[in-house]
Short mmCIF file of C-alpha atoms and ligand atoms in Angstrom, two decimals:
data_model
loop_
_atom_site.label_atom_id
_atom_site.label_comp_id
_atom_site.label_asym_id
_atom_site.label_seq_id
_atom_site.Cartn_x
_atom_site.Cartn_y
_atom_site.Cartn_z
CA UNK A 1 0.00 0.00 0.00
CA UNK A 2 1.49 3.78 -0.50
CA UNK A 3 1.42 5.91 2.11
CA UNK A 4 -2.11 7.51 1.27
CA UNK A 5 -3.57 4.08 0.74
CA UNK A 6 -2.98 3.32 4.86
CA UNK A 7 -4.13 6.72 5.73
CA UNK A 8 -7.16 6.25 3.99
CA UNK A 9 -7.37 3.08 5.43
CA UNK A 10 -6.24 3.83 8.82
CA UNK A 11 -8.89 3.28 11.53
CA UNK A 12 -9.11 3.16 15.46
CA UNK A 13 -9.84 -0.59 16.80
CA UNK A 14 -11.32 -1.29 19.79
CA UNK A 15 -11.03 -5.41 19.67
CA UNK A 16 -8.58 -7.82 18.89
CA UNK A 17 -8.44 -11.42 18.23
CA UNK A 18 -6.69 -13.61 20.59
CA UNK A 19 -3.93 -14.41 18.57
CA UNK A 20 -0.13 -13.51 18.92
CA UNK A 21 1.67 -10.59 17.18
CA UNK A 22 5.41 -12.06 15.30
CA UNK A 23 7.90 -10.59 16.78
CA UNK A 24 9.08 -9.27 13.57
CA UNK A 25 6.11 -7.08 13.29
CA UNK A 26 6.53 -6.12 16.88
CA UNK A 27 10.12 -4.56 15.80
CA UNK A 28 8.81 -3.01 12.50
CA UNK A 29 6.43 -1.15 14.91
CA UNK A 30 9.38 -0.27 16.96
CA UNK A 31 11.23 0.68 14.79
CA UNK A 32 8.46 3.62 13.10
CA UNK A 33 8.57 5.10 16.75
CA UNK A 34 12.23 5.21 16.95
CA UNK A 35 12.81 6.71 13.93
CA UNK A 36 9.84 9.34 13.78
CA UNK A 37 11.25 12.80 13.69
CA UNK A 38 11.52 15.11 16.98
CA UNK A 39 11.64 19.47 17.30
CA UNK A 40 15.40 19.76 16.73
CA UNK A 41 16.20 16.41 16.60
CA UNK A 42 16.18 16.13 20.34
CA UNK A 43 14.61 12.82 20.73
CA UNK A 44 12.48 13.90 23.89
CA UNK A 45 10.45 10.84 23.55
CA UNK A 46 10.51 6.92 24.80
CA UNK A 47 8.57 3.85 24.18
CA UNK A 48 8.30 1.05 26.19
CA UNK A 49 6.87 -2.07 24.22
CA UNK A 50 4.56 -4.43 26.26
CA UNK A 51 3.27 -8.06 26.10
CA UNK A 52 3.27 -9.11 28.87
CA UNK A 53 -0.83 -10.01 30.05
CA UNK A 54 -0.92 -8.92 33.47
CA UNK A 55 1.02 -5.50 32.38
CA UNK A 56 -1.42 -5.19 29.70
CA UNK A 57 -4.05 -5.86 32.04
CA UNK A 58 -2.84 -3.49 34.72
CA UNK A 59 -2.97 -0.77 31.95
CA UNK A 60 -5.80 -1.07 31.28
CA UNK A 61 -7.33 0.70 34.28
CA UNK A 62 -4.98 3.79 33.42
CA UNK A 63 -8.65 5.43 32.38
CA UNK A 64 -11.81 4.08 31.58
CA UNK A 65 -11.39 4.91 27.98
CA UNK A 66 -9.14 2.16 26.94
CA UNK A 67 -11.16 -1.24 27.59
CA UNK A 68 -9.56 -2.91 24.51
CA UNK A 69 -6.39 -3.08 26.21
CA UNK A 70 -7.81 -6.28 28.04
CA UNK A 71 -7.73 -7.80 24.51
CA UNK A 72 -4.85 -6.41 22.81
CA UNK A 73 -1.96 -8.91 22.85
CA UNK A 74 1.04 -5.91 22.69
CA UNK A 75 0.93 -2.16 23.48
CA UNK A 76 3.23 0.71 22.77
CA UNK A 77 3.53 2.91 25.69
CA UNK A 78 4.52 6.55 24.19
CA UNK A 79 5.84 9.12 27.17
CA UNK A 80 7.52 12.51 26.53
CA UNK A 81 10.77 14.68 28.17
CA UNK A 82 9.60 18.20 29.19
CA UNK A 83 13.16 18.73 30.52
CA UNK A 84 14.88 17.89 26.84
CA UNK A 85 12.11 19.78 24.45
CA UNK A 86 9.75 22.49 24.51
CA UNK A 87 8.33 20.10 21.61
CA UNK A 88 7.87 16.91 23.51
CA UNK A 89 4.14 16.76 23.11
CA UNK A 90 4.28 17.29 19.27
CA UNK A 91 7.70 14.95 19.10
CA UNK A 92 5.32 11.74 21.20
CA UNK A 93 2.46 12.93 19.07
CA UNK A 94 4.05 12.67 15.74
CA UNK A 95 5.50 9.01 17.01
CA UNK A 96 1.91 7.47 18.05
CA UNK A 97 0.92 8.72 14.47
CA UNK A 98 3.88 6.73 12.74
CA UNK A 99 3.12 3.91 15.31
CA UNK A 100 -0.13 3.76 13.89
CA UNK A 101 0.31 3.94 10.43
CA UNK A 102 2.93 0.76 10.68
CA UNK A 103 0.36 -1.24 12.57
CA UNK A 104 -2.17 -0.69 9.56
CA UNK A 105 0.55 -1.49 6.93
CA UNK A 106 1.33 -4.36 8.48
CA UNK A 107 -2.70 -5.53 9.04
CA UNK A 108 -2.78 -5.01 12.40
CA UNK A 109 -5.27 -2.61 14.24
CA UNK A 110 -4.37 0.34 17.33
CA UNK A 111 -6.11 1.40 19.66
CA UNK A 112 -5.78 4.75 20.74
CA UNK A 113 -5.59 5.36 25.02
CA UNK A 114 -4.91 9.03 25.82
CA UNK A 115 -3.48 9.30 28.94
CA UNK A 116 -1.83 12.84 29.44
CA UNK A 117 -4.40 15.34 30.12
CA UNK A 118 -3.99 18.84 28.99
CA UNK A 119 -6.94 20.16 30.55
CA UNK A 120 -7.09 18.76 34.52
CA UNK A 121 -3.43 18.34 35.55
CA UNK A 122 -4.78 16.17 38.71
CA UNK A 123 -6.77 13.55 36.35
CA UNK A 124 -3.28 14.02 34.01
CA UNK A 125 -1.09 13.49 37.38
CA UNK A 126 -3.63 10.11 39.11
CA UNK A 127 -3.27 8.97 35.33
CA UNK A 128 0.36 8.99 34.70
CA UNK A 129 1.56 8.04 37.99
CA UNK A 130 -0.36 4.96 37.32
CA UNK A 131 1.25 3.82 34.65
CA UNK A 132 5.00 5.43 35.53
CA UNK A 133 4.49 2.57 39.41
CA UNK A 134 4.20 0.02 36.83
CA UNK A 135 7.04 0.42 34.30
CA UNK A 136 9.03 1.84 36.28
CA UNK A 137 9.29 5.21 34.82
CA UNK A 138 10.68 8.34 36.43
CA UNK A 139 8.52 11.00 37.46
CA UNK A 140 9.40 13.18 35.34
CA UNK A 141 8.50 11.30 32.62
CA UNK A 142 5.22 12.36 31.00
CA UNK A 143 2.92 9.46 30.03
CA UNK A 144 1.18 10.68 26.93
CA UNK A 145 -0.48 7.30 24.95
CA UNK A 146 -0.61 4.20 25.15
CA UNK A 147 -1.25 2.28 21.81
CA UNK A 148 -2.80 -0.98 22.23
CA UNK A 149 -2.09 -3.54 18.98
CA UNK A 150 -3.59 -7.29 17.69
CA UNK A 151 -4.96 -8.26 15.41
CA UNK A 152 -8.12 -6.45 14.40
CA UNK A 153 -11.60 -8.57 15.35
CA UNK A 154 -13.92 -5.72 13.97
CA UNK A 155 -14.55 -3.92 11.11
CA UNK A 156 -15.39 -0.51 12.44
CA UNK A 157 -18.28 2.02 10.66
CA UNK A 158 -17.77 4.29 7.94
CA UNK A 159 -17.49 7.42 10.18
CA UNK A 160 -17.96 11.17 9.34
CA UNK A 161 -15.48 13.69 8.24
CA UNK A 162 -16.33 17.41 7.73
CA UNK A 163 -16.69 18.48 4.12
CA UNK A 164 -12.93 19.06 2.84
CA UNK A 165 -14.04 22.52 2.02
CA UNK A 166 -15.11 22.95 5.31
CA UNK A 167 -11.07 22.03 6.71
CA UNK A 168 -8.90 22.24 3.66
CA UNK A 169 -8.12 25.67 2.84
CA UNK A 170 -6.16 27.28 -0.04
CA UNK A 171 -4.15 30.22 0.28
CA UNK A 172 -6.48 31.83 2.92
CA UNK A 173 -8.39 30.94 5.84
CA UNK A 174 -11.61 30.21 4.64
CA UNK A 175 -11.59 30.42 0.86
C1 FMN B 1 -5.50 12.48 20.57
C2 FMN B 1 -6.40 11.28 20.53
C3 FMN B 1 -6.89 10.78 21.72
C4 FMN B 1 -7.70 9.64 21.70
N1 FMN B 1 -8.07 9.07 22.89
C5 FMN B 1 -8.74 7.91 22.87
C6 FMN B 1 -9.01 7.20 24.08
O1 FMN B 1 -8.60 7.61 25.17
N2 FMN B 1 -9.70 6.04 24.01
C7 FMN B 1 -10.13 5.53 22.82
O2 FMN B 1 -10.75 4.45 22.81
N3 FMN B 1 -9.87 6.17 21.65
C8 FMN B 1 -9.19 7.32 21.64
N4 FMN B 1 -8.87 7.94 20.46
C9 FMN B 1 -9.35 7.39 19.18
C10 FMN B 1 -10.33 8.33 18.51
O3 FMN B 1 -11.54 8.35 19.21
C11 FMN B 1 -10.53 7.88 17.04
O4 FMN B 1 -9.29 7.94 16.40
C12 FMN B 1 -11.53 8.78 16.34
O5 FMN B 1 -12.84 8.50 16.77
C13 FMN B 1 -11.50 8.63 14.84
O6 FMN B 1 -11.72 7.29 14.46
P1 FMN B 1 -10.69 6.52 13.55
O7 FMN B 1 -9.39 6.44 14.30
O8 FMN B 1 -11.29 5.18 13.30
O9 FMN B 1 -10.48 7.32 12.30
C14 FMN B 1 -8.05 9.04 20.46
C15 FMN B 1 -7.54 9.55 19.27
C16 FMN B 1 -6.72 10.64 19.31
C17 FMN B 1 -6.11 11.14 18.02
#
């Protein structure tokens, strides 16, 4: 598939089937994290790849919007470096969206889990400390996705865009 094809294609899935992810693809998906591009090439993002059930399991309950986790067989957990870039958000942001785009190339399905929290730094805080006990992450680490990966075991809707003339612009806002 080019490029365009998987971003047309691309889709959010919420269940997987219970069968195991090659390691080969595993890497591949590693791999489109590592080398995503960061705000002056200062690499203020990690990932922390993990298959192991009860992990998965324990992530799970990060926030109540990421139920799939409990049948994903892998997960990509993406977390940023406020001390090494003003950029980190966009630089982890950027990586989920490579992350993503791999997975569909190579058939499998994501499933998005937001876990940083621009909006209530408490929620953001309960959230992220959550998963930092488990991996063992520093605290000042910010936790900002975690990806969850399988194969896919739905199809999901046709869902609605806004009219490209209503987002896509030329030359000036609104025209
Ligand atoms: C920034 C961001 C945060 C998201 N957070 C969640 C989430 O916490 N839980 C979830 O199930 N899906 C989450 N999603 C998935 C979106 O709901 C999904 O991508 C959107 O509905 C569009 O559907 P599509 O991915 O199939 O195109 C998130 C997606 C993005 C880009």
């Amino acid at each position: 598939m080019s490029v365009l094809e998987i971003i047309r294609s691309r889709r959010e899935i919420t269940s997987f089937e219970n069968k195991k992810i090659p390691g080969e693809l595993l890497e591949n998906i590693v791999d489109a994290a590592y080398y995503s591009p960061s705000g002056n090439n200062l690499n203020s993002r990690e990932f922390i790849l993990v298959q192991n059930r009860s992990t998965l399991d324990y992530l799970e309950k990060t926030t109540p919007y990421m139920k799939w986790l409990s049948t994903a067989q892998a997960a990509v957990v993406v977390t940023g470096r406020p001390d090494i870039s003003k950029y980190w958000l966009q630089d982890a942001s950027i990586a989920c969206g490579y992350v993503w785009l791999t997975a569909t190339d190579l058939g499998l399905g994501v499933g998005f889990g937001a876990v940083y929290h621009s909006e209530d730094q408490e929620e953001s805080e309960n959230r992220e400390k959550h998963v930092r006990k488990e991996l063992g992450l520093p605290d000042d680490r910010r936790v900002v996705a975690i990806l969850g990966l399988g194969y896919p075991a739905e199809k999901p809707k046709e869902k609605k865009l806004l009219k490209r003339n209503e987002t896509i612009f030329f030359e000036k806002f609104r025209q």
